[in-house]
Amino acid sequence: MFFHGGTNSRRLDDYLDFSANTSPLGVHKAASRALLALSLNPDIIAAYPDPNCTELKESLAKYWKFDGPILCGSGAADITQLISMVFGKNVQGTAFNLIVEPAFSEYENALLMACSEEKILHLTLEKKNDFVFTEDDFQHLEKILSGGVPLMFMASPSNPAGNVMPLDMIVRIARLCEKSDTVLVLDSCFCQFSETAEKNVRALIERADEFPHLIILNAFTKFYGMAGLRLGYALCFSSSVYNPLVNAMRPWTISTDAQVTGSAVMQAEIESNSWHRQMLKLVTEERKYLSDYFESIGAKVLRGEGNYILVQLDETLQKTALDYASGTEHAKDKKGHNGPKKQSLVNEEDSSPNPFKAPLCQALAMSKIVIRGCSDFYGMDLSWYRISIKAHEENVQLVKALNKIFKK
């Protein structure tokens, strides 16, 4: 079973959701205006959408200064699935498809549709290194690629750690992949939250001719607050990776409203960087605010460079959260009420592993707040939590709820 942030909170009323890493500024203003204009002129959706996404691709190419082929899809997860079905199938002999972990579960989910579980290899980074890709990991990767790897997924910033891989390391990995004809997918869906990560993407674009097997993945989901519209894209560094993908796509994948809205957002971003400035300022300040708080109670914090932080609680903090969730610490506040709860964060009858059953997840649920337990990520257990960055007022509510739990 695969879990995602934002899934549980959709069925719960009045919950404050810190489990999904979406835009803390809400929906991009240009997207709101474009959707309003579409609602006033609904006849536009009577015709089939442009199968080539011409206007959208032109605006993306201009924004990224990229002259290679661009593939658009119904969200980054849709493109991940397409890439897996095209390049990750029919794995033979000593070859494996590879995922650098811990990582977004949809890489594995997509690969499972293309190959057997035995043909998926997980290069899991070590928690003692804060899940940073090290020289030892590079040497391990070199050995793995020598056995044959048709397809490899990695992310920068990574999810859930938020680590940004240095450009020189990305380049070294990309060169290794070229030697073994490995299609390398660099998931950069969070790169615009990090000046360094975005610069790395732009630097790779300038050297596109060196890496024909490279695909850079991005989406409008996170930075522009458009998760519900489903719009993603892939910068393909050669026609040899683009053509098989576009030939395997289902027709009219991207709706007219998604294309029009995405084009409007890209055009606004080309004309002004005000959204970009606001977002980076907010995320930087609020990441520090939440990180400082968790460190003040003795938690381990990986601040990363995405719009989230990764937190680990020690045994004492875990027990405190568990006691609070089970009622030991707040029984006096119940005032004798022991009737059935109207809503539940998890299905108690479901015996399958569920990261949202982690102690702090359940403790915060008492205050109607949802965070992302990370026990389903490779290399992590119930002590790890991912908390998204939201607007300051919402982050203050989270800290107040945490103060109740940890008596701070």
mmCIF file of C-alpha atoms in Angstrom, residues 3-5 18-21 99-107 123-127 130-132 154-164 187 189-190 222 287 291 300-312 355-356 371-389:
data_model
loop_
_atom_site.group_PDB
_atom_site.id
_atom_site.type_symbol
_atom_site.label_atom_id
_atom_site.label_comp_id
_atom_site.label_asym_id
_atom_site.label_seq_id
_atom_site.Cartn_x
_atom_site.Cartn_y
_atom_site.Cartn_z
ATOM 1 C CA PHE A 3 0.545 6.504 1.280
ATOM 2 C CA HIS A 4 0.642 10.140 0.268
ATOM 3 C CA GLY A 5 0.442 13.423 2.087
ATOM 4 C CA PHE A 18 0.635 19.739 7.099
ATOM 5 C CA SER A 19 0.981 16.403 5.327
ATOM 6 C CA ALA A 20 0.891 17.670 1.719
ATOM 7 C CA ASN A 21 3.777 19.786 0.420
ATOM 8 C CA ILE A 99 15.484 4.243 -7.168
ATOM 9 C CA VAL A 100 17.608 6.430 -4.899
ATOM 10 C CA GLU A 101 15.827 6.247 -1.548
ATOM 11 C CA PRO A 102 14.174 7.520 0.584
ATOM 12 C CA ALA A 103 11.954 8.870 -2.154
ATOM 13 C CA PHE A 104 8.461 9.563 -3.468
ATOM 14 C CA SER A 105 6.583 6.252 -3.454
ATOM 15 C CA GLU A 106 5.176 6.771 -6.956
ATOM 16 C CA TYR A 107 8.549 5.850 -8.473
ATOM 17 C CA LEU A 123 19.867 2.484 -3.252
ATOM 18 C CA THR A 124 18.957 3.647 0.251
ATOM 19 C CA LEU A 125 20.959 6.573 1.616
ATOM 20 C CA GLU A 126 21.987 6.302 5.251
ATOM 21 C CA LYS A 127 20.373 8.174 8.117
ATOM 22 C CA ASP A 130 21.222 12.660 7.072
ATOM 23 C CA PHE A 131 20.222 10.915 3.811
ATOM 24 C CA VAL A 132 22.796 12.919 1.845
ATOM 25 C CA MET A 154 16.431 10.336 -8.083
ATOM 26 C CA ALA A 155 15.279 13.707 -6.788
ATOM 27 C CA SER A 156 16.812 17.051 -5.864
ATOM 28 C CA PRO A 157 15.523 18.426 -3.541
ATOM 29 C CA SER A 158 14.829 14.946 -2.244
ATOM 30 C CA ASN A 159 11.568 13.947 -0.626
ATOM 31 C CA PRO A 160 11.163 13.729 2.350
ATOM 32 C CA ALA A 161 14.641 14.914 3.416
ATOM 33 C CA GLY A 162 14.754 18.010 1.193
ATOM 34 C CA ASN A 163 18.459 17.563 0.411
ATOM 35 C CA VAL A 164 19.798 19.344 -2.670
ATOM 36 C CA ASP A 187 12.749 14.796 -10.167
ATOM 37 C CA CYS A 189 9.368 19.184 -8.564
ATOM 38 C CA PHE A 190 10.628 21.093 -5.509
ATOM 39 C CA LYS A 222 3.891 22.349 -5.510
ATOM 40 C CA ARG A 287 11.183 26.754 7.690
ATOM 41 C CA SER A 291 12.901 24.025 12.617
ATOM 42 C CA LYS A 300 16.472 16.095 15.226
ATOM 43 C CA VAL A 301 15.652 18.354 12.266
ATOM 44 C CA LEU A 302 16.694 18.061 8.634
ATOM 45 C CA ARG A 303 15.810 21.511 7.352
ATOM 46 C CA GLY A 304 16.471 20.695 3.718
ATOM 47 C CA GLU A 305 15.547 23.141 0.960
ATOM 48 C CA GLY A 306 12.017 22.121 0.048
ATOM 49 C CA ASN A 307 8.757 23.519 1.433
ATOM 50 C CA TYR A 308 8.912 20.984 4.284
ATOM 51 C CA ILE A 309 11.171 19.793 7.077
ATOM 52 C CA LEU A 310 12.037 16.271 8.168
ATOM 53 C CA VAL A 311 11.945 15.649 11.917
ATOM 54 C CA GLN A 312 12.975 12.690 14.062
ATOM 55 C CA PRO A 355 2.589 5.866 8.771
ATOM 56 C CA PHE A 356 -0.233 8.061 10.019
ATOM 57 C CA ILE A 371 1.308 15.654 9.456
ATOM 58 C CA ARG A 372 3.082 12.997 7.400
ATOM 59 C CA GLY A 373 4.507 9.994 9.202
ATOM 60 C CA CYS A 374 7.475 8.615 7.261
ATOM 61 C CA SER A 375 7.691 4.985 8.347
ATOM 62 C CA ASP A 376 6.794 3.831 4.823
ATOM 63 C CA PHE A 377 9.883 5.503 3.335
ATOM 64 C CA TYR A 378 12.953 3.316 2.832
ATOM 65 C CA GLY A 379 15.471 3.796 5.637
ATOM 66 C CA MET A 380 12.965 5.370 8.030
ATOM 67 C CA ASP A 381 10.782 4.199 10.912
ATOM 68 C CA LEU A 382 7.925 5.561 13.053
ATOM 69 C CA SER A 383 10.207 8.155 14.635
ATOM 70 C CA TRP A 384 10.456 10.210 11.422
ATOM 71 C CA TYR A 385 7.930 12.885 10.386
ATOM 72 C CA ARG A 386 7.641 15.271 7.468
ATOM 73 C CA ILE A 387 5.976 18.620 8.168
ATOM 74 C CA SER A 388 5.090 20.950 5.318
ATOM 75 C CA ILE A 389 5.681 24.692 5.481
#
